[in-house]
C-alpha positions as semicolon CSV with decimal commas, in nm:
position;residue;x (nm);y (nm);z (nm)
1;M;-1,979;-12,303;-2,956
2;I;-2,013;-11,927;-2,905
3;E;-1,772;-11,783;-2,647
4;I;-1,825;-11,426;-2,527
5;G;-1,571;-11,201;-2,359
6;L;-1,427;-10,851;-2,335
7;C;-1,127;-10,663;-2,467
8;G;-0,910;-10,626;-2,158
9;W;-1,007;-10,701;-1,800
10;G;-0,907;-10,381;-1,621
11;D;-1,184;-10,139;-1,721
12;H;-1,497;-10,316;-1,601
13;S;-1,542;-10,195;-1,244
14;E;-1,893;-10,338;-1,212
15;L;-1,746;-10,689;-1,220
16;Y;-1,513;-10,632;-0,927
17;R;-1,734;-10,528;-0,638
18;G;-1,661;-10,836;-0,429
19;A;-1,405;-10,835;-0,149
20;G;-1,056;-10,861;-0,295
21;S;-1,177;-10,851;-0,655
22;A;-1,027;-10,509;-0,726
23;R;-0,682;-10,644;-0,640
24;N;-0,729;-10,965;-0,837
25;K;-0,913;-10,852;-1,146
26;L;-0,819;-11,133;-1,384
27;P;-0,933;-11,416;-1,151
28;A;-1,250;-11,217;-1,077
29;Y;-1,306;-11,160;-1,450
30;A;-1,277;-11,535;-1,508
31;H;-1,586;-11,588;-1,292
32;W;-1,784;-11,399;-1,558
33;F;-1,621;-11,493;-1,889
34;R;-1,410;-11,777;-2,033
35;V;-1,216;-11,567;-2,283
36;V;-1,044;-11,228;-2,285
37;E;-0,850;-11,019;-2,532
38;V;-0,511;-10,901;-2,407
39;D;-0,458;-10,544;-2,530
40;S;-0,147;-10,452;-2,331
41;T;0,068;-10,661;-2,565
42;F;-0,010;-10,418;-2,845
43;Y;0,172;-10,138;-2,662
44;A;0,463;-10,345;-2,528
45;I;0,564;-10,709;-2,544
46;Q;0,498;-10,843;-2,195
47;S;0,738;-11,066;-2,006
48;A;0,702;-11,443;-2,006
49;H;0,675;-11,421;-1,626
50;T;0,366;-11,200;-1,659
51;M;0,212;-11,434;-1,914
52;S;0,281;-11,730;-1,687
53;K;0,101;-11,556;-1,400
54;W;-0,201;-11,487;-1,623
55;A;-0,211;-11,853;-1,714
56;S;-0,193;-11,965;-1,350
57;D;-0,455;-11,708;-1,240
58;T;-0,725;-11,852;-1,468
59;P;-0,920;-12,182;-1,484
60;G;-0,819;-12,464;-1,715
61;D;-1,087;-12,386;-1,974
62;F;-1,002;-12,015;-1,991
63;R;-0,863;-11,880;-2,320
64;F;-0,668;-11,570;-2,427
65;V;-0,676;-11,377;-2,754
66;I;-0,346;-11,190;-2,748
67;K;-0,307;-10,878;-2,957
68;A;0,008;-10,862;-3,169
69;Y;0,263;-10,594;-3,076
70;Q;0,221;-10,270;-3,273
71;G;0,562;-10,305;-3,436
72;M;0,450;-10,636;-3,586
73;T;0,150;-10,477;-3,760
74;G;0,309;-10,157;-3,887
75;H;0,149;-9,923;-3,632
76;A;0,495;-9,826;-3,505
77;R;0,639;-9,666;-3,815
78;G;0,987;-9,533;-3,872
79;K;1,328;-9,591;-3,720
80;G;1,343;-9,582;-3,342
81;T;0,969;-9,640;-3,289
82;H;1,032;-9,975;-3,118
83;P;1,328;-10,118;-2,925
84;Y;1,401;-10,416;-3,151
85;E;1,690;-10,439;-3,394
86;N;1,487;-10,599;-3,668
87;E;1,163;-10,783;-3,739
88;E;1,312;-11,124;-3,667
89;T;1,418;-11,017;-3,318
90;M;1,082;-10,851;-3,252
91;F;0,873;-11,150;-3,359
92;Q;1,093;-11,388;-3,160
93;A;1,053;-11,172;-2,847
94;F;0,678;-11,192;-2,888
95;L;0,683;-11,569;-2,942
96;D;0,900;-11,615;-2,633
97;A;0,660;-11,401;-2,430
98;I;0,345;-11,595;-2,522
99;A;0,510;-11,934;-2,473
100;P;0,366;-11,987;-2,120
101;I;0,011;-11,923;-2,246
102;R;0,064;-12,170;-2,531
103;E;0,219;-12,430;-2,302
104;A;-0,081;-12,402;-2,071
105;G;-0,311;-12,470;-2,368
106;K;-0,483;-12,134;-2,317
107;L;-0,401;-11,947;-2,638
108;M;-0,705;-11,909;-2,861
109;A;-0,528;-11,688;-3,116
110;V;-0,292;-11,399;-3,170
111;L;-0,481;-11,107;-3,320
112;F;-0,309;-10,909;-3,594
113;Q;-0,506;-10,584;-3,622
114;Y;-0,361;-10,378;-3,904
115;P;-0,384;-9,996;-3,909
116;P;-0,625;-9,779;-4,112
117;W;-0,351;-9,690;-4,361
118;F;-0,272;-10,057;-4,434
119;N;-0,455;-10,079;-4,765
120;C;-0,494;-10,356;-5,018
121;T;-0,169;-10,350;-5,216
122;R;0,074;-10,614;-5,335
123;M;0,336;-10,487;-5,089
124;N;0,096;-10,527;-4,797
125;V;-0,012;-10,872;-4,915
126;D;0,358;-10,966;-4,903
127;A;0,379;-10,820;-4,551
128;L;0,090;-11,042;-4,441
129;R;0,261;-11,351;-4,581
130;A;0,586;-11,260;-4,406
131;A;0,414;-11,205;-4,070
132;K;0,226;-11,534;-4,093
133;A;0,545;-11,719;-4,180
134;R;0,726;-11,571;-3,878
135;M;0,447;-11,692;-3,649
136;G;0,494;-12,055;-3,754
137;D;0,215;-12,278;-3,622
138;V;0,075;-12,019;-3,380
139;P;-0,298;-11,965;-3,452
140;C;-0,345;-11,612;-3,587
141;A;-0,651;-11,397;-3,656
142;L;-0,652;-11,112;-3,906
143;E;-0,836;-10,780;-3,878
144;F;-0,825;-10,502;-4,133
145;R;-0,912;-10,136;-4,083
146;H;-0,902;-10,015;-4,445
147;Q;-1,208;-10,051;-4,668
148;S;-1,009;-10,142;-4,977
149;W;-0,978;-10,503;-4,859
150;Y;-1,356;-10,540;-4,878
151;A;-1,436;-10,328;-5,183
152;P;-1,691;-10,512;-5,403
153;E;-1,423;-10,632;-5,644
154;M;-1,189;-10,745;-5,362
155;R;-1,411;-10,891;-5,092
156;E;-1,417;-11,253;-5,211
157;K;-1,047;-11,238;-5,300
158;T;-0,963;-11,113;-4,951
159;I;-1,165;-11,391;-4,786
160;A;-1,007;-11,652;-5,015
161;F;-0,657;-11,518;-4,940
162;T;-0,725;-11,520;-4,565
163;Q;-0,839;-11,880;-4,582
164;R;-0,558;-11,995;-4,813
165;E;-0,288;-11,839;-4,596
166;G;-0,425;-11,995;-4,276
167;W;-0,556;-11,685;-4,099
168;Y;-0,874;-11,682;-3,890
169;H;-1,114;-11,417;-4,016
170;T;-1,219;-11,135;-3,781
171;V;-1,573;-11,008;-3,833
172;C;-1,602;-10,649;-3,709
173;D;-1,883;-10,418;-3,609
174;E;-1,757;-10,062;-3,614
175;P;-1,859;-9,712;-3,724
176;Q;-1,870;-9,660;-4,098
177;A;-1,639;-9,363;-4,120
178;G;-1,472;-9,369;-4,460
179;D;-1,161;-9,557;-4,571
180;G;-1,041;-9,620;-4,214
181;S;-1,324;-9,858;-4,128
182;I;-1,463;-10,183;-4,264
183;P;-1,817;-10,314;-4,302
184;I;-1,958;-10,621;-4,131
185;V;-1,831;-10,910;-4,343
186;E;-2,009;-11,222;-4,227
187;A;-1,767;-11,491;-4,335
188;S;-1,556;-11,768;-4,185
189;T;-1,219;-11,887;-4,313
190;S;-1,166;-12,177;-4,075
191;E;-1,361;-12,467;-3,931
192;E;-1,178;-12,407;-3,603
193;L;-1,239;-12,041;-3,515
194;T;-1,400;-11,718;-3,626
195;L;-1,332;-11,403;-3,426
196;V;-1,593;-11,130;-3,384
197;R;-1,499;-10,788;-3,240
198;L;-1,767;-10,534;-3,153
199;H;-1,623;-10,183;-3,141
200;G;-1,949;-9,987;-3,116
201;R;-2,093;-9,746;-3,370
202;N;-1,979;-9,406;-3,249
203;T;-1,878;-9,247;-3,579
204;G;-1,764;-8,917;-3,427
205;G;-1,550;-9,091;-3,168
206;W;-1,401;-9,329;-3,423
207;V;-1,229;-9,046;-3,609
208;S;-1,105;-8,874;-3,291
209;S;-0,757;-9,033;-3,286
210;G;-0,492;-8,777;-3,195
211;Q;-0,728;-8,567;-2,988
212;P;-0,659;-8,545;-2,612
213;N;-0,979;-8,728;-2,515
214;W;-0,981;-8,991;-2,791
215;R;-0,960;-9,284;-2,549
216;D;-1,271;-9,158;-2,372
217;V;-1,488;-9,132;-2,683
218;R;-1,357;-9,371;-2,950
219;Y;-1,545;-9,673;-2,813
220;L;-1,828;-9,486;-2,642
221;Y;-2,134;-9,682;-2,746
222;R;-2,399;-9,909;-2,596
223;Y;-2,561;-10,169;-2,820
224;N;-2,939;-10,181;-2,788
225;E;-3,147;-10,496;-2,773
226;A;-3,237;-10,493;-3,143
227;E;-2,870;-10,461;-3,245
228;L;-2,769;-10,746;-3,015
229;S;-3,054;-10,961;-3,149
230;E;-2,921;-10,909;-3,501
231;W;-2,579;-11,020;-3,380
232;A;-2,724;-11,326;-3,210
233;E;-2,864;-11,435;-3,547
234;R;-2,529;-11,374;-3,720
235;L;-2,345;-11,568;-3,452
236;H;-2,570;-11,870;-3,496
237;R;-2,494;-11,863;-3,869
238;L;-2,119;-11,831;-3,811
239;A;-2,132;-12,114;-3,559
240;Q;-2,246;-12,341;-3,840
241;Q;-1,914;-12,269;-4,015
242;S;-1,667;-12,272;-3,724
243;R;-1,643;-12,490;-3,415
244;T;-1,581;-12,181;-3,202
245;V;-1,704;-11,827;-3,257
246;C;-1,529;-11,592;-3,016
247;V;-1,712;-11,263;-2,954
248;L;-1,518;-10,977;-2,795
249;F;-1,683;-10,652;-2,686
250;N;-1,456;-10,349;-2,723
251;N;-1,708;-10,072;-2,645
252;N;-1,527;-9,988;-2,321
253;S;-1,516;-9,607;-2,320
254;G;-1,839;-9,573;-2,122
255;G;-1,826;-9,901;-1,936
256;D;-2,085;-10,065;-2,162
257;A;-1,888;-10,371;-2,275
258;A;-1,956;-10,596;-1,976
259;D;-2,328;-10,520;-1,966
260;N;-2,365;-10,575;-2,341
261;A;-2,166;-10,900;-2,326
262;L;-2,379;-11,040;-2,045
263;Q;-2,695;-10,922;-2,219
264;L;-2,591;-11,116;-2,530
265;M;-2,513;-11,420;-2,315
266;A;-2,865;-11,410;-2,176
267;M;-3,008;-11,383;-2,528
268;L;-2,811;-11,694;-2,624
269;H;-2,932;-11,876;-2,309
270;Q;-2,582;-11,890;-2,165
271;L;-2,474;-11,839;-1,805
272;P;-2,144;-11,694;-1,684
273;P;-1,900;-11,952;-1,543
274;R;-2,010;-11,848;-1,191
275;G;-2,358;-11,975;-1,275
276;S;-2,541;-11,648;-1,214
277;F;-2,585;-11,296;-1,353
278;E;-2,602;-11,154;-1,001
279;L;-2,317;-10,931;-0,887
280;A;-2,288;-11,136;-0,569
281;L;-2,349;-11,508;-0,540
282;P;-2,685;-11,625;-0,400
283;G;-2,703;-11,589;-0,024
284;D;-2,487;-11,275;-0,009
285;A;-2,663;-10,981;0,151
286;D;-2,548;-10,734;-0,114
287;A;-2,655;-10,941;-0,415
288;E;-2,790;-10,730;-0,701
289;Q;-2,848;-10,767;-1,070
290;L;-2,636;-10,605;-1,340
291;E;-2,780;-10,308;-1,529
292;L;-2,893;-10,529;-1,815
293;F;-3,181;-10,654;-1,597
């Protein structure tokens, strides 16, 4: 099964043109996709009440990929960069927060995306083991941002480690911009799930972190038909290795993620949950097709 969704549900205005949709974006989003990545949890651990509302606002077959809090992945470095006394307290706060999503049976995985400076060292391997142990039986996906994990002499070792330690592998498509980016590594480490995240290929934007407009350009990219066709072939191969392949489009800077995701759905002969690619359901006077058509 190939499930397609987006990273976040707030930035896709073209999906929310119906009456009331702008005020109820998550339920409206769920008419288009069955899975979403929650990015807000990276910046702050959300309350269990908020998570419970997200669970109740979505259909029974809807699933969440929840991004691990930045303190859990080493993005928040140094004393005073997060409000938790220690790692144990921080991880427990996160586990308490996601409990309603788990109890509803809607958690696909927690995504641990490590920073570009998290390179392949023994100390960092130990950090991965410690993080996985703290998560217990929660399904977790692993994404690297440093090339050293996939250097020719390390690639197979990294995949074997990921599988042995019980992580789902995250296959990434991103700009090739030196040490702080990884190549496409088409591999699965679990029969249950493989995650795929498509970040775009804007090399200049990728290295813009710290600049005032970095959020506007980092993921500014629109995949063309040939690139999506290549991905369709990869996804079919990955689907032979994992029961579920979850594809998440993160090229949100220019509003291209939703169009690209629906374009890929059409290539794979899938329909959105609402049963149509039209912006309004059949019979509505203002029905129109998305840009992909």
